[in-house]
Amino acid sequence: MKFSRLVLGAAVVTVSLLMAGCAAAASSSPTGDSTPIGGDIVAPVTISAGDLQGASVDLVVGQTLNINTGDLAVDSYTGAVADAAVAEFVAGKDDGSATFNPGVLALAAGTTSVTMTNKDGGIQPLEFTVVVTAR
């Protein structure tokens, strides 16, 4: 009788340990913190090139203005930023496997003007303002 109680007790302990191993963790994050997947990434702002003339575009530091060039080649635009400490022009390109639109990357809080020209000609320069705020 004592032997069967001992076996029964061992079985209960074993099952309890196995079930505890299947319990949900206190945090679903592998590091235990509550940071969302992707961290604090800010979504880009997409605007068509034709809508930028005279516009003011609001960005936060780290955010990108993605410029849709429509039917024009993405690499046909060059850009100049008046205050390079506030924003940076990023040229568009087509590397054969993917197409990347031109854009403006917000670097620091401030306001700057941006001028984009098309190397194919016949299109007036696009002039717009970028206003960058801190996160």
PDB file of C-alpha atoms in Angstrom:
ATOM      1  CA  MET A   1       0.000   0.000   0.000  1.00  0.00           C
ATOM      2  CA  LYS A   2       2.816   2.398   0.868  1.00  0.00           C
ATOM      3  CA  PHE A   3       4.468   1.647  -2.451  1.00  0.00           C
ATOM      4  CA  SER A   4       1.329   2.527  -4.448  1.00  0.00           C
ATOM      5  CA  ARG A   5       0.948   5.824  -2.530  1.00  0.00           C
ATOM      6  CA  LEU A   6       4.573   6.618  -3.290  1.00  0.00           C
ATOM      7  CA  VAL A   7       4.063   5.875  -6.994  1.00  0.00           C
ATOM      8  CA  LEU A   8       0.852   7.927  -7.037  1.00  0.00           C
ATOM      9  CA  GLY A   9       2.593  10.850  -5.291  1.00  0.00           C
ATOM     10  CA  ALA A  10       5.498  10.723  -7.756  1.00  0.00           C
ATOM     11  CA  ALA A  11       3.057  10.709 -10.679  1.00  0.00           C
ATOM     12  CA  VAL A  12       1.222  13.778  -9.311  1.00  0.00           C
ATOM     13  CA  VAL A  13       4.511  15.670  -8.840  1.00  0.00           C
ATOM     14  CA  THR A  14       5.677  14.738 -12.355  1.00  0.00           C
ATOM     15  CA  VAL A  15       2.413  15.851 -13.972  1.00  0.00           C
ATOM     16  CA  SER A  16       2.481  19.117 -11.975  1.00  0.00           C
ATOM     17  CA  LEU A  17       6.017  19.880 -13.141  1.00  0.00           C
ATOM     18  CA  LEU A  18       5.135  19.113 -16.742  1.00  0.00           C
ATOM     19  CA  MET A  19       2.071  21.358 -16.604  1.00  0.00           C
ATOM     20  CA  ALA A  20       4.075  24.199 -15.038  1.00  0.00           C
ATOM     21  CA  GLY A  21       6.453  24.050 -17.996  1.00  0.00           C
ATOM     22  CA  CYS A  22       3.511  24.660 -20.332  1.00  0.00           C
ATOM     23  CA  ALA A  23       2.224  27.715 -18.466  1.00  0.00           C
ATOM     24  CA  ALA A  24       2.327  31.092 -20.203  1.00  0.00           C
ATOM     25  CA  ALA A  25       5.169  33.404 -19.312  1.00  0.00           C
ATOM     26  CA  ALA A  26       4.497  36.693 -17.553  1.00  0.00           C
ATOM     27  CA  SER A  27       5.551  38.568 -20.709  1.00  0.00           C
ATOM     28  CA  SER A  28       5.163  37.537 -24.325  1.00  0.00           C
ATOM     29  CA  SER A  29       8.295  39.518 -25.186  1.00  0.00           C
ATOM     30  CA  PRO A  30      11.531  37.501 -25.284  1.00  0.00           C
ATOM     31  CA  THR A  31      13.306  40.257 -23.355  1.00  0.00           C
ATOM     32  CA  GLY A  32      10.518  40.734 -20.835  1.00  0.00           C
ATOM     33  CA  ASP A  33       9.895  44.380 -21.739  1.00  0.00           C
ATOM     34  CA  SER A  34       6.774  45.838 -23.323  1.00  0.00           C
ATOM     35  CA  THR A  35       8.437  47.456 -26.353  1.00  0.00           C
ATOM     36  CA  PRO A  36       6.296  46.810 -29.438  1.00  0.00           C
ATOM     37  CA  ILE A  37       7.737  44.967 -32.405  1.00  0.00           C
ATOM     38  CA  GLY A  38       9.580  47.486 -34.557  1.00  0.00           C
ATOM     39  CA  GLY A  39      10.375  49.743 -31.618  1.00  0.00           C
ATOM     40  CA  ASP A  40       9.572  53.381 -32.178  1.00  0.00           C
ATOM     41  CA  ILE A  41       9.709  53.394 -35.974  1.00  0.00           C
ATOM     42  CA  VAL A  42       7.732  56.227 -37.544  1.00  0.00           C
ATOM     43  CA  ALA A  43       5.828  55.537 -40.766  1.00  0.00           C
ATOM     44  CA  PRO A  44       6.887  57.549 -43.814  1.00  0.00           C
ATOM     45  CA  VAL A  45       4.722  60.297 -45.290  1.00  0.00           C
ATOM     46  CA  THR A  46       4.000  59.711 -48.997  1.00  0.00           C
ATOM     47  CA  ILE A  47       3.142  62.653 -51.245  1.00  0.00           C
ATOM     48  CA  SER A  48       3.044  62.854 -55.045  1.00  0.00           C
ATOM     49  CA  ALA A  49       5.643  65.153 -56.596  1.00  0.00           C
ATOM     50  CA  GLY A  50       2.881  67.165 -58.270  1.00  0.00           C
ATOM     51  CA  ASP A  51       1.348  67.986 -54.876  1.00  0.00           C
ATOM     52  CA  LEU A  52       4.564  69.329 -53.335  1.00  0.00           C
ATOM     53  CA  GLN A  53       4.838  72.677 -55.138  1.00  0.00           C
ATOM     54  CA  GLY A  54       4.575  75.370 -52.440  1.00  0.00           C
ATOM     55  CA  ALA A  55       3.547  72.833 -49.800  1.00  0.00           C
ATOM     56  CA  SER A  56       4.657  72.633 -46.192  1.00  0.00           C
ATOM     57  CA  VAL A  57       5.353  69.066 -45.047  1.00  0.00           C
ATOM     58  CA  ASP A  58       5.436  68.212 -41.338  1.00  0.00           C
ATOM     59  CA  LEU A  59       7.813  65.436 -40.245  1.00  0.00           C
ATOM     60  CA  VAL A  60       9.274  64.243 -36.953  1.00  0.00           C
ATOM     61  CA  VAL A  61      12.954  63.480 -36.466  1.00  0.00           C
ATOM     62  CA  GLY A  62      13.727  60.150 -38.143  1.00  0.00           C
ATOM     63  CA  GLN A  63      10.690  60.234 -40.422  1.00  0.00           C
ATOM     64  CA  THR A  64      10.956  60.159 -44.208  1.00  0.00           C
ATOM     65  CA  LEU A  65       9.004  61.991 -46.877  1.00  0.00           C
ATOM     66  CA  ASN A  66       8.499  59.416 -49.641  1.00  0.00           C
ATOM     67  CA  ILE A  67       7.978  61.238 -52.953  1.00  0.00           C
ATOM     68  CA  ASN A  68       5.863  59.454 -55.557  1.00  0.00           C
ATOM     69  CA  THR A  69       7.182  60.521 -58.988  1.00  0.00           C
ATOM     70  CA  GLY A  70       4.262  59.054 -60.939  1.00  0.00           C
ATOM     71  CA  ASP A  71       5.212  58.259 -64.547  1.00  0.00           C
ATOM     72  CA  LEU A  72       8.617  59.951 -64.259  1.00  0.00           C
ATOM     73  CA  ALA A  73      11.712  57.898 -63.498  1.00  0.00           C
ATOM     74  CA  VAL A  74      12.524  57.809 -59.782  1.00  0.00           C
ATOM     75  CA  ASP A  75      16.171  58.620 -60.513  1.00  0.00           C
ATOM     76  CA  SER A  76      15.332  61.662 -62.677  1.00  0.00           C
ATOM     77  CA  TYR A  77      15.092  64.012 -59.677  1.00  0.00           C
ATOM     78  CA  THR A  78      17.887  65.721 -57.803  1.00  0.00           C
ATOM     79  CA  GLY A  79      17.336  67.731 -54.676  1.00  0.00           C
ATOM     80  CA  ALA A  80      18.873  70.498 -52.629  1.00  0.00           C
ATOM     81  CA  VAL A  81      18.070  71.133 -48.978  1.00  0.00           C
ATOM     82  CA  ALA A  82      18.768  74.648 -47.657  1.00  0.00           C
ATOM     83  CA  ASP A  83      19.631  73.496 -44.113  1.00  0.00           C
ATOM     84  CA  ALA A  84      21.429  70.145 -44.234  1.00  0.00           C
ATOM     85  CA  ALA A  85      21.332  69.913 -40.429  1.00  0.00           C
ATOM     86  CA  VAL A  86      17.512  69.699 -40.528  1.00  0.00           C
ATOM     87  CA  ALA A  87      16.896  67.355 -43.475  1.00  0.00           C
ATOM     88  CA  GLU A  88      18.644  65.368 -46.185  1.00  0.00           C
ATOM     89  CA  PHE A  89      17.525  64.671 -49.762  1.00  0.00           C
ATOM     90  CA  VAL A  90      17.685  60.972 -50.658  1.00  0.00           C
ATOM     91  CA  ALA A  91      17.861  60.259 -54.388  1.00  0.00           C
ATOM     92  CA  GLY A  92      15.562  57.684 -55.945  1.00  0.00           C
ATOM     93  CA  LYS A  93      16.963  54.619 -57.665  1.00  0.00           C
ATOM     94  CA  ASP A  94      16.064  51.421 -59.450  1.00  0.00           C
ATOM     95  CA  ASP A  95      18.534  48.643 -58.698  1.00  0.00           C
ATOM     96  CA  GLY A  96      16.881  46.067 -60.942  1.00  0.00           C
ATOM     97  CA  SER A  97      15.208  44.189 -58.109  1.00  0.00           C
ATOM     98  CA  ALA A  98      13.397  47.090 -56.431  1.00  0.00           C
ATOM     99  CA  THR A  99      12.454  50.705 -57.094  1.00  0.00           C
ATOM    100  CA  PHE A 100      13.126  53.326 -54.425  1.00  0.00           C
ATOM    101  CA  ASN A 101      11.352  56.694 -54.592  1.00  0.00           C
ATOM    102  CA  PRO A 102      13.274  59.877 -53.867  1.00  0.00           C
ATOM    103  CA  GLY A 103      12.635  61.394 -50.479  1.00  0.00           C
ATOM    104  CA  VAL A 104      13.623  63.681 -47.663  1.00  0.00           C
ATOM    105  CA  LEU A 105      14.873  62.340 -44.324  1.00  0.00           C
ATOM    106  CA  ALA A 106      14.183  64.474 -41.222  1.00  0.00           C
ATOM    107  CA  LEU A 107      17.397  64.795 -39.191  1.00  0.00           C
ATOM    108  CA  ALA A 108      16.774  67.456 -36.519  1.00  0.00           C
ATOM    109  CA  ALA A 109      14.090  69.874 -35.390  1.00  0.00           C
ATOM    110  CA  GLY A 110      13.813  72.964 -37.564  1.00  0.00           C
ATOM    111  CA  THR A 111      12.467  74.309 -40.838  1.00  0.00           C
ATOM    112  CA  THR A 112      14.141  74.157 -44.231  1.00  0.00           C
ATOM    113  CA  SER A 113      13.288  74.656 -47.863  1.00  0.00           C
ATOM    114  CA  VAL A 114      13.775  71.913 -50.436  1.00  0.00           C
ATOM    115  CA  THR A 115      14.175  72.335 -54.189  1.00  0.00           C
ATOM    116  CA  MET A 116      13.850  69.361 -56.510  1.00  0.00           C
ATOM    117  CA  THR A 117      14.700  69.499 -60.199  1.00  0.00           C
ATOM    118  CA  ASN A 118      14.099  66.948 -62.908  1.00  0.00           C
ATOM    119  CA  LYS A 119      17.082  66.179 -65.135  1.00  0.00           C
ATOM    120  CA  ASP A 120      14.804  65.336 -68.064  1.00  0.00           C
ATOM    121  CA  GLY A 121      13.814  69.018 -68.275  1.00  0.00           C
ATOM    122  CA  GLY A 122      10.500  70.555 -69.193  1.00  0.00           C
ATOM    123  CA  ILE A 123       9.356  70.437 -65.589  1.00  0.00           C
ATOM    124  CA  GLN A 124       9.647  73.431 -63.298  1.00  0.00           C
ATOM    125  CA  PRO A 125      11.624  72.924 -60.089  1.00  0.00           C
ATOM    126  CA  LEU A 126       9.541  71.781 -57.133  1.00  0.00           C
ATOM    127  CA  GLU A 127       9.960  74.055 -54.131  1.00  0.00           C
ATOM    128  CA  PHE A 128       8.486  73.160 -50.760  1.00  0.00           C
ATOM    129  CA  THR A 129       9.137  73.504 -47.041  1.00  0.00           C
ATOM    130  CA  VAL A 130       9.868  70.760 -44.543  1.00  0.00           C
ATOM    131  CA  VAL A 131       9.065  71.410 -40.874  1.00  0.00           C
ATOM    132  CA  VAL A 132      10.716  68.904 -38.543  1.00  0.00           C
ATOM    133  CA  THR A 133       9.761  68.513 -34.887  1.00  0.00           C
ATOM    134  CA  ALA A 134      11.365  66.383 -32.188  1.00  0.00           C
ATOM    135  CA  ARG A 135       9.650  63.144 -31.221  1.00  0.00           C
TER     136      ARG A 135
END
